[in-house]
Amino acid sequence: AQTVTQSQPEMSVQEAETVTLSCTYDTSENNYYLFWYKQPPSRQMILVIRQEAYKQQNATENRFSVNFQKAAKSFSLKISDSQLGDTAMYFCALASGGSNYKLTFGKGTLLTVNP
Amino acid sequence: NAGVTQTPKFRILKIGQSMTLQCAQDMNHNYMYWYRQDPGMGLKLIYYSVGAGITDKGEVPNGYNVSRSTTEDFPLRLELAAPSQTSVYFCASSYQGPNEKLFFGSGTQLSVL
């Protein structure tokens, strides 16, 4: 079985500051993929960033970057220069399962960016 | 491109009623999924399909049925609605599988009273 744990139900940050959201996971597979999805108040789920486990280099997408610690099974999301539009629920997700991938979501972290 | 289109956006059902949630994608994706999102619980997979004519159960399939007669459409059927099915339902699609980016619809808020 695979699990995803997000230990921070809610976080807040001031506009223009940096914030890090935590995620830990567990899987017995060697080949897997990790994701951060964003769900703003509009409810639309949007992919923020994707990391392939076999790649040691941390993925980045503009102001969003991850700290992927494979041995520790940790996958945190760093948001730099936070903007009001970053206010959303953030879900960490894991896809593993060999040739039959299953995607498991964490329970989410509600991030509020304050002006 | 419209992406993934879900209808309706909101619906209230009485206990025991049935309904179909519609989902269509125009990206020629092979994989399609139905998730439900309960408060504080993340997303749980109900059913998925790897192509037309092929469907399989996810984590929480009880009380639901699906069909995939075309690549584009993946409707979700609720039979004999129960209060436990009150949730937000999301349809999603991807080209090869859940190890790739999922494209989500805008969701359906369903209340069973």
PDB file of C-alpha atoms in Angstrom:
ATOM      1  CA  ALA A   1       0.000   0.000   0.000  1.00  0.00           C
ATOM      2  CA  GLN A   2       1.155   3.533  -0.655  1.00  0.00           C
ATOM      3  CA  THR A   3       0.479   6.497   1.583  1.00  0.00           C
ATOM      4  CA  VAL A   4       0.848  10.276   1.426  1.00  0.00           C
ATOM      5  CA  THR A   5       0.912  12.407   4.556  1.00  0.00           C
ATOM      6  CA  GLN A   6       0.562  16.166   4.755  1.00  0.00           C
ATOM      7  CA  SER A   7       1.017  17.136   8.384  1.00  0.00           C
ATOM      8  CA  GLN A   8       0.077  20.826   8.043  1.00  0.00           C
ATOM      9  CA  PRO A   9      -3.696  21.265   7.627  1.00  0.00           C
ATOM     10  CA  GLU A  10      -3.343  25.054   7.353  1.00  0.00           C
ATOM     11  CA  MET A  11      -0.580  27.577   6.793  1.00  0.00           C
ATOM     12  CA  SER A  12      -0.367  31.279   6.174  1.00  0.00           C
ATOM     13  CA  VAL A  13       2.275  33.553   4.696  1.00  0.00           C
ATOM     14  CA  GLN A  14       2.667  37.241   3.977  1.00  0.00           C
ATOM     15  CA  GLU A  15       2.661  38.387   0.396  1.00  0.00           C
ATOM     16  CA  ALA A  16       6.150  38.344  -1.180  1.00  0.00           C
ATOM     17  CA  GLU A  17       7.531  35.962   1.449  1.00  0.00           C
ATOM     18  CA  THR A  18       8.554  32.333   1.046  1.00  0.00           C
ATOM     19  CA  VAL A  19       6.660  29.357   2.415  1.00  0.00           C
ATOM     20  CA  THR A  20       7.342  25.617   2.443  1.00  0.00           C
ATOM     21  CA  LEU A  21       4.645  22.957   2.505  1.00  0.00           C
ATOM     22  CA  SER A  22       5.578  19.499   3.789  1.00  0.00           C
ATOM     23  CA  CYS A  23       4.754  16.080   2.410  1.00  0.00           C
ATOM     24  CA  THR A  24       5.979  12.614   3.298  1.00  0.00           C
ATOM     25  CA  TYR A  25       5.117   9.440   1.468  1.00  0.00           C
ATOM     26  CA  ASP A  26       5.629   5.716   1.553  1.00  0.00           C
ATOM     27  CA  THR A  27       5.848   3.203  -1.268  1.00  0.00           C
ATOM     28  CA  SER A  28       7.667  -0.071  -1.834  1.00  0.00           C
ATOM     29  CA  GLU A  29       8.236   0.734  -5.520  1.00  0.00           C
ATOM     30  CA  ASN A  30      11.505   2.037  -6.906  1.00  0.00           C
ATOM     31  CA  ASN A  31       9.879   3.815  -9.828  1.00  0.00           C
ATOM     32  CA  TYR A  32       7.298   6.427  -8.892  1.00  0.00           C
ATOM     33  CA  TYR A  33       6.217   9.992  -9.482  1.00  0.00           C
ATOM     34  CA  LEU A  34       5.337  12.792  -7.093  1.00  0.00           C
ATOM     35  CA  PHE A  35       3.080  15.753  -7.691  1.00  0.00           C
ATOM     36  CA  TRP A  36       1.799  18.933  -6.134  1.00  0.00           C
ATOM     37  CA  TYR A  37      -1.684  19.947  -7.230  1.00  0.00           C
ATOM     38  CA  LYS A  38      -3.283  23.300  -6.397  1.00  0.00           C
ATOM     39  CA  GLN A  39      -6.998  23.811  -5.775  1.00  0.00           C
ATOM     40  CA  PRO A  40      -7.961  27.501  -5.553  1.00  0.00           C
ATOM     41  CA  PRO A  41     -11.376  28.654  -4.317  1.00  0.00           C
ATOM     42  CA  SER A  42     -12.677  28.126  -7.859  1.00  0.00           C
ATOM     43  CA  ARG A  43     -12.308  24.383  -7.115  1.00  0.00           C
ATOM     44  CA  GLN A  44     -10.356  23.679 -10.314  1.00  0.00           C
ATOM     45  CA  MET A  45      -7.460  21.258  -9.666  1.00  0.00           C
ATOM     46  CA  ILE A  46      -4.265  22.381 -11.368  1.00  0.00           C
ATOM     47  CA  LEU A  47      -0.890  20.659 -11.553  1.00  0.00           C
ATOM     48  CA  VAL A  48       1.831  22.774  -9.957  1.00  0.00           C
ATOM     49  CA  ILE A  49       4.854  20.545 -10.286  1.00  0.00           C
ATOM     50  CA  ARG A  50       5.851  16.952 -11.078  1.00  0.00           C
ATOM     51  CA  GLN A  51       8.933  15.011  -9.935  1.00  0.00           C
ATOM     52  CA  GLU A  52      10.202  11.712 -11.314  1.00  0.00           C
ATOM     53  CA  ALA A  53      11.769   9.632  -8.538  1.00  0.00           C
ATOM     54  CA  TYR A  54      14.705   8.482 -10.642  1.00  0.00           C
ATOM     55  CA  LYS A  55      15.766  12.070 -11.267  1.00  0.00           C
ATOM     56  CA  GLN A  56      17.948  13.464  -8.509  1.00  0.00           C
ATOM     57  CA  GLN A  57      17.508  17.057  -9.629  1.00  0.00           C
ATOM     58  CA  ASN A  58      14.699  18.881  -7.878  1.00  0.00           C
ATOM     59  CA  ALA A  59      11.901  20.059 -10.183  1.00  0.00           C
ATOM     60  CA  THR A  60      11.194  23.777 -10.500  1.00  0.00           C
ATOM     61  CA  GLU A  61       8.416  25.758 -12.156  1.00  0.00           C
ATOM     62  CA  ASN A  62       8.957  29.508 -11.926  1.00  0.00           C
ATOM     63  CA  ARG A  63       8.319  30.459  -8.260  1.00  0.00           C
ATOM     64  CA  PHE A  64       7.585  26.854  -7.272  1.00  0.00           C
ATOM     65  CA  SER A  65      10.290  24.358  -6.412  1.00  0.00           C
ATOM     66  CA  VAL A  66      10.507  21.092  -4.547  1.00  0.00           C
ATOM     67  CA  ASN A  67      12.951  19.557  -2.113  1.00  0.00           C
ATOM     68  CA  PHE A  68      12.917  15.863  -2.954  1.00  0.00           C
ATOM     69  CA  GLN A  69      14.638  13.741  -0.326  1.00  0.00           C
ATOM     70  CA  LYS A  70      14.304  10.179  -1.616  1.00  0.00           C
ATOM     71  CA  ALA A  71      15.902   8.407   1.326  1.00  0.00           C
ATOM     72  CA  ALA A  72      13.731  10.277   3.795  1.00  0.00           C
ATOM     73  CA  LYS A  73      10.659   9.904   1.534  1.00  0.00           C
ATOM     74  CA  SER A  74      10.028  13.606   1.783  1.00  0.00           C
ATOM     75  CA  PHE A  75       8.712  15.910  -0.930  1.00  0.00           C
ATOM     76  CA  SER A  76       8.228  19.522   0.180  1.00  0.00           C
ATOM     77  CA  LEU A  77       6.994  22.411  -1.956  1.00  0.00           C
ATOM     78  CA  LYS A  78       8.589  25.839  -1.699  1.00  0.00           C
ATOM     79  CA  ILE A  79       6.716  28.868  -2.955  1.00  0.00           C
ATOM     80  CA  SER A  80       8.866  31.951  -3.374  1.00  0.00           C
ATOM     81  CA  ASP A  81       7.593  35.533  -3.612  1.00  0.00           C
ATOM     82  CA  SER A  82       4.123  34.448  -2.533  1.00  0.00           C
ATOM     83  CA  GLN A  83       1.231  36.105  -4.312  1.00  0.00           C
ATOM     84  CA  LEU A  84      -2.406  36.538  -3.316  1.00  0.00           C
ATOM     85  CA  GLY A  85      -3.344  34.198  -6.164  1.00  0.00           C
ATOM     86  CA  ASP A  86      -1.385  31.406  -4.480  1.00  0.00           C
ATOM     87  CA  THR A  87      -4.117  31.155  -1.843  1.00  0.00           C
ATOM     88  CA  ALA A  88      -5.422  27.629  -2.332  1.00  0.00           C
ATOM     89  CA  MET A  89      -5.540  24.089  -1.038  1.00  0.00           C
ATOM     90  CA  TYR A  90      -2.377  22.223  -2.012  1.00  0.00           C
ATOM     91  CA  PHE A  91      -2.386  18.462  -2.436  1.00  0.00           C
ATOM     92  CA  CYS A  92       0.654  16.244  -2.536  1.00  0.00           C
ATOM     93  CA  ALA A  93       0.171  13.078  -4.614  1.00  0.00           C
ATOM     94  CA  LEU A  94       2.104   9.892  -5.337  1.00  0.00           C
ATOM     95  CA  ALA A  95       1.809   7.645  -8.393  1.00  0.00           C
ATOM     96  CA  SER A  96       3.426   4.250  -8.014  1.00  0.00           C
ATOM     97  CA  GLY A  97       2.549   0.626  -8.632  1.00  0.00           C
ATOM     98  CA  GLY A  98       4.834  -0.680 -11.307  1.00  0.00           C
ATOM     99  CA  SER A  99       3.084  -1.083 -14.655  1.00  0.00           C
ATOM    100  CA  ASN A 100      -0.301  -0.303 -13.118  1.00  0.00           C
ATOM    101  CA  TYR A 101       0.132   3.094 -11.531  1.00  0.00           C
ATOM    102  CA  LYS A 102      -2.206   4.191  -8.793  1.00  0.00           C
ATOM    103  CA  LEU A 103      -2.420   7.810  -7.715  1.00  0.00           C
ATOM    104  CA  THR A 104      -2.825   8.559  -4.021  1.00  0.00           C
ATOM    105  CA  PHE A 105      -3.528  12.052  -2.688  1.00  0.00           C
ATOM    106  CA  GLY A 106      -2.712  13.528   0.687  1.00  0.00           C
ATOM    107  CA  LYS A 107      -5.378  15.328   2.697  1.00  0.00           C
ATOM    108  CA  GLY A 108      -4.166  18.742   1.640  1.00  0.00           C
ATOM    109  CA  THR A 109      -2.762  21.934   3.153  1.00  0.00           C
ATOM    110  CA  LEU A 110      -4.782  25.122   3.029  1.00  0.00           C
ATOM    111  CA  LEU A 111      -2.430  28.001   2.267  1.00  0.00           C
ATOM    112  CA  THR A 112      -3.546  31.570   2.811  1.00  0.00           C
ATOM    113  CA  VAL A 113      -1.460  34.427   1.458  1.00  0.00           C
ATOM    114  CA  ASN A 114      -2.075  37.625   3.424  1.00  0.00           C
ATOM    115  CA  PRO A 115      -1.649  41.112   1.948  1.00  0.00           C
TER     116      PRO A 115
ATOM    117  CA  ASN B   1      -9.898  23.133 -26.523  1.00  0.00           C
ATOM    118  CA  ALA B   2     -12.491  22.761 -23.797  1.00  0.00           C
ATOM    119  CA  GLY B   3     -10.389  20.223 -21.852  1.00  0.00           C
ATOM    120  CA  VAL B   4     -12.488  18.198 -19.387  1.00  0.00           C
ATOM    121  CA  THR B   5     -16.132  19.207 -19.151  1.00  0.00           C
ATOM    122  CA  GLN B   6     -18.334  18.091 -16.265  1.00  0.00           C
ATOM    123  CA  THR B   7     -22.044  18.575 -15.870  1.00  0.00           C
ATOM    124  CA  PRO B   8     -23.923  19.497 -13.768  1.00  0.00           C
ATOM    125  CA  LYS B   9     -21.961  21.799 -11.449  1.00  0.00           C
ATOM    126  CA  PHE B  10     -24.431  21.432  -8.593  1.00  0.00           C
ATOM    127  CA  ARG B  11     -27.171  18.943  -7.813  1.00  0.00           C
ATOM    128  CA  ILE B  12     -29.407  18.065  -4.880  1.00  0.00           C
ATOM    129  CA  LEU B  13     -30.829  14.563  -4.741  1.00  0.00           C
ATOM    130  CA  LYS B  14     -33.295  12.901  -2.442  1.00  0.00           C
ATOM    131  CA  ILE B  15     -32.352   9.624  -0.787  1.00  0.00           C
ATOM    132  CA  GLY B  16     -33.023   6.763  -3.186  1.00  0.00           C
ATOM    133  CA  GLN B  17     -32.930   8.837  -6.367  1.00  0.00           C
ATOM    134  CA  SER B  18     -30.525   8.092  -9.188  1.00  0.00           C
ATOM    135  CA  MET B  19     -28.545  10.351 -11.465  1.00  0.00           C
ATOM    136  CA  THR B  20     -25.701  10.420 -13.956  1.00  0.00           C
ATOM    137  CA  LEU B  21     -22.759  12.780 -13.778  1.00  0.00           C
ATOM    138  CA  GLN B  22     -21.485  13.552 -17.240  1.00  0.00           C
ATOM    139  CA  CYS B  23     -17.821  13.894 -18.187  1.00  0.00           C
ATOM    140  CA  ALA B  24     -16.319  14.561 -21.589  1.00  0.00           C
ATOM    141  CA  GLN B  25     -12.777  15.334 -22.735  1.00  0.00           C
ATOM    142  CA  ASP B  26     -11.600  16.559 -26.116  1.00  0.00           C
ATOM    143  CA  MET B  27      -7.878  15.833 -25.751  1.00  0.00           C
ATOM    144  CA  ASN B  28      -7.995  12.242 -27.052  1.00  0.00           C
ATOM    145  CA  HIS B  29      -6.803  10.979 -23.673  1.00  0.00           C
ATOM    146  CA  ASN B  30      -6.823   7.252 -23.072  1.00  0.00           C
ATOM    147  CA  TYR B  31      -7.185   7.399 -19.294  1.00  0.00           C
ATOM    148  CA  MET B  32     -10.167   8.844 -17.477  1.00  0.00           C
ATOM    149  CA  TYR B  33     -10.941   8.919 -13.765  1.00  0.00           C
ATOM    150  CA  TRP B  34     -13.663   9.733 -11.300  1.00  0.00           C
ATOM    151  CA  TYR B  35     -12.686  11.043  -7.860  1.00  0.00           C
ATOM    152  CA  ARG B  36     -14.702  12.172  -4.902  1.00  0.00           C
ATOM    153  CA  GLN B  37     -13.472  14.824  -2.508  1.00  0.00           C
ATOM    154  CA  ASP B  38     -14.779  14.856   1.035  1.00  0.00           C
ATOM    155  CA  PRO B  39     -13.842  17.681   3.434  1.00  0.00           C
ATOM    156  CA  GLY B  40     -10.404  17.130   4.947  1.00  0.00           C
ATOM    157  CA  MET B  41      -9.967  13.802   3.182  1.00  0.00           C
ATOM    158  CA  GLY B  42      -8.230  14.535  -0.094  1.00  0.00           C
ATOM    159  CA  LEU B  43      -9.370  12.804  -3.268  1.00  0.00           C
ATOM    160  CA  LYS B  44     -10.431   9.186  -3.445  1.00  0.00           C
ATOM    161  CA  LEU B  45     -10.579   7.239  -6.710  1.00  0.00           C
ATOM    162  CA  ILE B  46     -14.013   5.805  -7.514  1.00  0.00           C
ATOM    163  CA  TYR B  47     -13.503   4.270 -10.975  1.00  0.00           C
ATOM    164  CA  TYR B  48     -11.084   4.649 -13.814  1.00  0.00           C
ATOM    165  CA  SER B  49     -10.796   3.654 -17.462  1.00  0.00           C
ATOM    166  CA  VAL B  50      -7.729   2.985 -19.597  1.00  0.00           C
ATOM    167  CA  GLY B  51      -9.610   3.186 -22.872  1.00  0.00           C
ATOM    168  CA  ALA B  52     -12.975   2.765 -24.545  1.00  0.00           C
ATOM    169  CA  GLY B  53     -14.725  -0.371 -23.318  1.00  0.00           C
ATOM    170  CA  ILE B  54     -12.382  -0.863 -20.339  1.00  0.00           C
ATOM    171  CA  THR B  55     -13.213   0.221 -16.793  1.00  0.00           C
ATOM    172  CA  ASP B  56     -11.990  -0.790 -13.363  1.00  0.00           C
ATOM    173  CA  LYS B  57     -12.752  -0.090  -9.721  1.00  0.00           C
ATOM    174  CA  GLY B  58     -10.822   2.334  -7.602  1.00  0.00           C
ATOM    175  CA  GLU B  59     -10.734   2.689  -3.818  1.00  0.00           C
ATOM    176  CA  VAL B  60     -14.401   3.569  -3.210  1.00  0.00           C
ATOM    177  CA  PRO B  61     -16.595   2.075  -5.986  1.00  0.00           C
ATOM    178  CA  ASN B  62     -19.610   0.969  -3.944  1.00  0.00           C
ATOM    179  CA  GLY B  63     -22.826   2.700  -4.976  1.00  0.00           C
ATOM    180  CA  TYR B  64     -21.477   3.821  -8.347  1.00  0.00           C
ATOM    181  CA  ASN B  65     -21.251   2.529 -11.894  1.00  0.00           C
ATOM    182  CA  VAL B  66     -19.430   3.725 -14.993  1.00  0.00           C
ATOM    183  CA  SER B  67     -19.247   3.023 -18.692  1.00  0.00           C
ATOM    184  CA  ARG B  68     -16.824   4.065 -21.421  1.00  0.00           C
ATOM    185  CA  SER B  69     -18.359   3.551 -24.826  1.00  0.00           C
ATOM    186  CA  THR B  70     -16.228   6.250 -26.484  1.00  0.00           C
ATOM    187  CA  THR B  71     -12.805   7.752 -25.864  1.00  0.00           C
ATOM    188  CA  GLU B  72     -14.393  11.118 -25.095  1.00  0.00           C
ATOM    189  CA  ASP B  73     -17.113  10.258 -22.569  1.00  0.00           C
ATOM    190  CA  PHE B  74     -16.977   8.698 -19.109  1.00  0.00           C
ATOM    191  CA  PRO B  75     -20.288   9.072 -17.237  1.00  0.00           C
ATOM    192  CA  LEU B  76     -20.668   8.173 -13.570  1.00  0.00           C
ATOM    193  CA  ARG B  77     -23.979   6.677 -12.455  1.00  0.00           C
ATOM    194  CA  LEU B  78     -25.253   6.914  -8.891  1.00  0.00           C
ATOM    195  CA  GLU B  79     -27.945   4.364  -8.100  1.00  0.00           C
ATOM    196  CA  LEU B  80     -30.118   4.718  -4.999  1.00  0.00           C
ATOM    197  CA  ALA B  81     -28.394   7.839  -3.665  1.00  0.00           C
ATOM    198  CA  ALA B  82     -27.436   7.852   0.011  1.00  0.00           C
ATOM    199  CA  PRO B  83     -26.339  10.721   2.313  1.00  0.00           C
ATOM    200  CA  SER B  84     -22.839   9.183   2.371  1.00  0.00           C
ATOM    201  CA  GLN B  85     -22.539  10.100  -1.304  1.00  0.00           C
ATOM    202  CA  THR B  86     -22.724  13.802  -0.524  1.00  0.00           C
ATOM    203  CA  SER B  87     -19.410  15.036  -1.874  1.00  0.00           C
ATOM    204  CA  VAL B  88     -17.657  16.954  -4.620  1.00  0.00           C
ATOM    205  CA  TYR B  89     -17.013  14.778  -7.656  1.00  0.00           C
ATOM    206  CA  PHE B  90     -14.186  15.350 -10.084  1.00  0.00           C
ATOM    207  CA  CYS B  91     -13.613  13.823 -13.462  1.00  0.00           C
ATOM    208  CA  ALA B  92     -10.053  13.817 -14.788  1.00  0.00           C
ATOM    209  CA  SER B  93      -8.134  12.535 -17.779  1.00  0.00           C
ATOM    210  CA  SER B  94      -4.565  11.840 -18.855  1.00  0.00           C
ATOM    211  CA  TYR B  95      -2.924  10.493 -21.980  1.00  0.00           C
ATOM    212  CA  GLN B  96      -1.003   7.516 -20.649  1.00  0.00           C
ATOM    213  CA  GLY B  97      -1.722   7.130 -16.949  1.00  0.00           C
ATOM    214  CA  PRO B  98      -1.742   8.735 -13.476  1.00  0.00           C
ATOM    215  CA  ASN B  99       2.041   9.056 -13.536  1.00  0.00           C
ATOM    216  CA  GLU B 100       1.444  11.929 -15.942  1.00  0.00           C
ATOM    217  CA  LYS B 101      -0.312  15.255 -15.476  1.00  0.00           C
ATOM    218  CA  LEU B 102      -4.023  14.879 -14.824  1.00  0.00           C
ATOM    219  CA  PHE B 103      -6.447  17.343 -16.363  1.00  0.00           C
ATOM    220  CA  PHE B 104      -9.434  17.931 -14.119  1.00  0.00           C
ATOM    221  CA  GLY B 105     -12.965  19.070 -14.715  1.00  0.00           C
ATOM    222  CA  SER B 106     -14.424  21.828 -12.545  1.00  0.00           C
ATOM    223  CA  GLY B 107     -16.268  19.418 -10.271  1.00  0.00           C
ATOM    224  CA  THR B 108     -19.846  18.607  -9.300  1.00  0.00           C
ATOM    225  CA  GLN B 109     -21.140  19.487  -5.829  1.00  0.00           C
ATOM    226  CA  LEU B 110     -23.664  16.796  -4.956  1.00  0.00           C
ATOM    227  CA  SER B 111     -25.880  16.831  -1.876  1.00  0.00           C
ATOM    228  CA  VAL B 112     -28.092  13.890  -0.950  1.00  0.00           C
ATOM    229  CA  LEU B 113     -30.808  14.845   1.511  1.00  0.00           C
TER     230      LEU B 113
END
